[in-house]
mmCIF file of C-alpha atoms in Angstrom:
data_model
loop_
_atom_site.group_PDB
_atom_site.id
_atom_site.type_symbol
_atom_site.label_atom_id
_atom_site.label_comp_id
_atom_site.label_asym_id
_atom_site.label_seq_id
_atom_site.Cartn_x
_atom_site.Cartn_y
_atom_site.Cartn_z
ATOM 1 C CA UNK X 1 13.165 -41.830 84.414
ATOM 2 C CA UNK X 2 16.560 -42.851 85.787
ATOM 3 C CA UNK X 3 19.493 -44.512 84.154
ATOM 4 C CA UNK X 4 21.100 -47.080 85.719
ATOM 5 C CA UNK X 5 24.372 -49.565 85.609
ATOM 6 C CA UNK X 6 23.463 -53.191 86.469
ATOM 7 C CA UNK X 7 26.399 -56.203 86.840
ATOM 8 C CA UNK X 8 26.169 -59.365 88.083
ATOM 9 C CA UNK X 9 29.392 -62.084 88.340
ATOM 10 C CA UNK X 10 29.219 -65.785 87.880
ATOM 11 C CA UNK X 11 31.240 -68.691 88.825
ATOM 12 C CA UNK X 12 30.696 -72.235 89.890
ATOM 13 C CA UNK X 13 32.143 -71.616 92.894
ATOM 14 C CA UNK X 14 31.440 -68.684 95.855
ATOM 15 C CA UNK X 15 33.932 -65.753 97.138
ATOM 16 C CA UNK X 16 35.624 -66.976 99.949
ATOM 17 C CA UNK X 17 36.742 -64.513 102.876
ATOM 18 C CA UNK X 18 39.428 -63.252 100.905
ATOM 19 C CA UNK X 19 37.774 -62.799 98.203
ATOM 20 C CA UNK X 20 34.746 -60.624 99.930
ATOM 21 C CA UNK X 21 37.504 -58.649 101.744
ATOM 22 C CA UNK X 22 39.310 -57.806 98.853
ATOM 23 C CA UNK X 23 35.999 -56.551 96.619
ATOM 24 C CA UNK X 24 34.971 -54.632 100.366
ATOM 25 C CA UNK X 25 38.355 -52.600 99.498
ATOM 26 C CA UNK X 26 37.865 -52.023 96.403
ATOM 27 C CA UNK X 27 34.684 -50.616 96.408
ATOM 28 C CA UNK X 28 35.946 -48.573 99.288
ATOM 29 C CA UNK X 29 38.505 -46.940 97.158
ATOM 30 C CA UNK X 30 36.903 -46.784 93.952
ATOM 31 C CA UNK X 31 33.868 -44.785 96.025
ATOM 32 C CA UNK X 32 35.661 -42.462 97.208
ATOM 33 C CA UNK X 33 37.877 -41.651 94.295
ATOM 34 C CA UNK X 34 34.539 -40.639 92.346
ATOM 35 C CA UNK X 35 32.912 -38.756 94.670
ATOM 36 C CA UNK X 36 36.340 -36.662 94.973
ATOM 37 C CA UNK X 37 36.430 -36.268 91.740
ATOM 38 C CA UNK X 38 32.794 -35.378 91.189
ATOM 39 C CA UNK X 39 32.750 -32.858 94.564
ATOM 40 C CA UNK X 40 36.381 -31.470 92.313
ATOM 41 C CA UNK X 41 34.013 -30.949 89.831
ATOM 42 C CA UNK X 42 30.689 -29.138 91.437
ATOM 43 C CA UNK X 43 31.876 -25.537 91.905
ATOM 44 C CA UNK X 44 31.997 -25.692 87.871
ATOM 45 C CA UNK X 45 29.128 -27.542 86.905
ATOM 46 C CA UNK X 46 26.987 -25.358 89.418
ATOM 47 C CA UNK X 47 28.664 -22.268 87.725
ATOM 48 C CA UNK X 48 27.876 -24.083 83.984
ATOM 49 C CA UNK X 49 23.996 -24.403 85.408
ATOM 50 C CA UNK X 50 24.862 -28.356 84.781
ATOM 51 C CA UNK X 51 24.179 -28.738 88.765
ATOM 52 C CA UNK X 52 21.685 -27.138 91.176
ATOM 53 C CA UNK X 53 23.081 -24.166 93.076
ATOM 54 C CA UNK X 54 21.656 -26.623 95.995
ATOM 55 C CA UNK X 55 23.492 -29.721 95.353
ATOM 56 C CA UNK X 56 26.889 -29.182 97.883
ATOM 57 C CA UNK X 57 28.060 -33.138 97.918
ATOM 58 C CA UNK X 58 28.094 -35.736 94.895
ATOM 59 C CA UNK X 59 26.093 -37.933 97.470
ATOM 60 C CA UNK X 60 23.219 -35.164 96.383
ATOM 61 C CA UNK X 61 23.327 -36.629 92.752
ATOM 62 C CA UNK X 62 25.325 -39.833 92.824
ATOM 63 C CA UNK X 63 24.757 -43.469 94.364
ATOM 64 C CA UNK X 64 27.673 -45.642 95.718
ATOM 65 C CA UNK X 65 28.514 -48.414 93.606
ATOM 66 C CA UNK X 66 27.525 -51.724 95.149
ATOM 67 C CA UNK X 67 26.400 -55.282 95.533
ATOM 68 C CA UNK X 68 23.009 -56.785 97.120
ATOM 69 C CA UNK X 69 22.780 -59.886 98.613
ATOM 70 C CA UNK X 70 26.389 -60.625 99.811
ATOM 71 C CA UNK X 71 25.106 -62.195 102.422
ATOM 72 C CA UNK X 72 24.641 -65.034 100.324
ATOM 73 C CA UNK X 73 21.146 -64.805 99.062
ATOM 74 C CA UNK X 74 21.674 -64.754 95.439
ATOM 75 C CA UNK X 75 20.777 -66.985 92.473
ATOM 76 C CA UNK X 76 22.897 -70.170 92.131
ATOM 77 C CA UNK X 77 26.248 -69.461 89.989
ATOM 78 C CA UNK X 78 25.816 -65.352 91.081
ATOM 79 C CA UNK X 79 28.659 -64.512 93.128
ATOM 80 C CA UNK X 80 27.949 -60.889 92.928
ATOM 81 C CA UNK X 81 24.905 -58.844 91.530
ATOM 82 C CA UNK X 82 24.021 -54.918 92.193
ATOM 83 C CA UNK X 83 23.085 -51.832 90.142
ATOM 84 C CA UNK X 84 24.144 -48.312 90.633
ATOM 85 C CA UNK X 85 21.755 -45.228 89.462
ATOM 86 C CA UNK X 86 24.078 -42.952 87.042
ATOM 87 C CA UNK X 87 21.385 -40.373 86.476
ATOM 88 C CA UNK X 88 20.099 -37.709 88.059
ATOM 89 C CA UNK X 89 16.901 -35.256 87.274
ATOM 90 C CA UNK X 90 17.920 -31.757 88.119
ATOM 91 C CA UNK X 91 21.789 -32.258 86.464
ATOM 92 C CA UNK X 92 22.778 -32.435 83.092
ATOM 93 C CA UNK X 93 25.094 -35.036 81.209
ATOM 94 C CA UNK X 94 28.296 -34.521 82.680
ATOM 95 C CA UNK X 95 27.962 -36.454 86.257
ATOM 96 C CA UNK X 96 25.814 -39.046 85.008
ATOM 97 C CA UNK X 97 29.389 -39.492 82.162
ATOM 98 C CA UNK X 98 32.096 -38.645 84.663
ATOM 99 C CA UNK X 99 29.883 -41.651 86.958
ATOM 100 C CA UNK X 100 29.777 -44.342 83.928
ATOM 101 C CA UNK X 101 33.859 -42.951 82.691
ATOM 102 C CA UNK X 102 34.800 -43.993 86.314
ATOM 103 C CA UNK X 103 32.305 -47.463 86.597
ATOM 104 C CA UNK X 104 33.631 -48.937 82.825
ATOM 105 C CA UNK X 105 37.225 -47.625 83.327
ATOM 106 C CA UNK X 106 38.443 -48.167 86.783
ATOM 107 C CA UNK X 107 35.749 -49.774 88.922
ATOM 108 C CA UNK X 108 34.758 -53.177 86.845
ATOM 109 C CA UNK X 109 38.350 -53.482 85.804
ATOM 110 C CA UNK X 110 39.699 -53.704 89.297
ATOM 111 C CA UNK X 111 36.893 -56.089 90.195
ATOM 112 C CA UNK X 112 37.562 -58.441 87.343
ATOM 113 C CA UNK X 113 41.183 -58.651 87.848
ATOM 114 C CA UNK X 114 40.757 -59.212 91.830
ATOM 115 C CA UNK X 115 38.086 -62.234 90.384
ATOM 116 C CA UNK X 116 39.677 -64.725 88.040
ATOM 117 C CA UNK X 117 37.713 -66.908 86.333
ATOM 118 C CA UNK X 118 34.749 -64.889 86.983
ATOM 119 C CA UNK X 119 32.183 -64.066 84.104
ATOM 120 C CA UNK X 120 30.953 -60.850 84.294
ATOM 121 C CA UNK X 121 27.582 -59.432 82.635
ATOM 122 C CA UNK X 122 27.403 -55.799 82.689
ATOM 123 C CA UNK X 123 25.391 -53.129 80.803
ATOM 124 C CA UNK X 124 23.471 -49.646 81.252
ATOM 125 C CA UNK X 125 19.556 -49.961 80.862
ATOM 126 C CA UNK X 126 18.951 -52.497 78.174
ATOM 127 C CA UNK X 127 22.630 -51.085 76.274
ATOM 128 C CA UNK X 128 24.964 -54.309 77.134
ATOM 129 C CA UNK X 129 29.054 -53.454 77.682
ATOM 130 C CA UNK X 130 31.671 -55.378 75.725
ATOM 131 C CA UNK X 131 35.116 -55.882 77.754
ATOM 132 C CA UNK X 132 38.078 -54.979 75.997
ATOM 133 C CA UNK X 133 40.657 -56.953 77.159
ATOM 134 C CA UNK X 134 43.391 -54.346 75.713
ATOM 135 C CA UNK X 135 42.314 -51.673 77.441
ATOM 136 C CA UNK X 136 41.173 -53.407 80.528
ATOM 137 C CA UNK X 137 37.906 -51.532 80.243
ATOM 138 C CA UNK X 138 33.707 -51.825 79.503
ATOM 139 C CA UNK X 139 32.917 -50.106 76.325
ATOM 140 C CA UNK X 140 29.670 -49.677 74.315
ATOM 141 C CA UNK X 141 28.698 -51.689 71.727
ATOM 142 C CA UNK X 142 28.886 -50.688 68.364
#
């Protein structure tokens, strides 16, 4: 059984050109920041026994975060809607963490702030995330 992040954004209104280039970027950058940081990490989690000895990329264990249907094709009011896997069989904890860490932190944040007046639902499995508007990052609920 996987685990998995799921988000979808709402407005009244759709993402112009702009807009679409601008989240494009992002998830550009924010993709490749995490799998640097989680191929940084594999010679020690392979060494740990945390990763298969066979696992030699993050792409082996770890999904790109993205949206479906930005072709338009969405429910009315959904701007943006996708899910990410964050789990995977043959590893323990510490990708699926370093993955969410990276998604609540850095990735949703961005996207928020490059999306005014955009609501945002976001949570992992049936777990929903709080925004904390101090931190400018997803959190847990208590």
């Amino acid at each position: 059984m996987g685990i998995s992040i799921y988000y979808t954004a709402r407005r009244d209104r759709e993402l112009d050109g702009q807009e679409l280039d601008r989240v494009s970027g992002i998830l550009l950058q924010e993709n490749a920041e995490l799998f640097e940081r989680l191929n940084r990490s594999l010679p020690g989690w392979k060494e740990e026994g945390i990763v298969p000895e066979y696992v030699t990329d993050a792409g082996e264990i770890c999904e790109e975060f993205g949206f479906y249907g930005m072709d338009g094709s969405r429910d009315p009011g959904v701007v943006l809607e996708g899910s990410t896997k964050v789990s995977h069989g043959d590893c323990g904890i510490e990708p699926m963490l370093a993955q969410l860490e990276h998604y609540m932190g850095s990735t949703l944040g961005r996207l928020r702030s490059a999306l005014p007046g955009t609501e945002w639902d976001v949570h992992v499995d049936d777990q929903t995330l709080i925004w904390d508007e101090e931190s400018g990052e997803y959190a847990f609920t208590s």
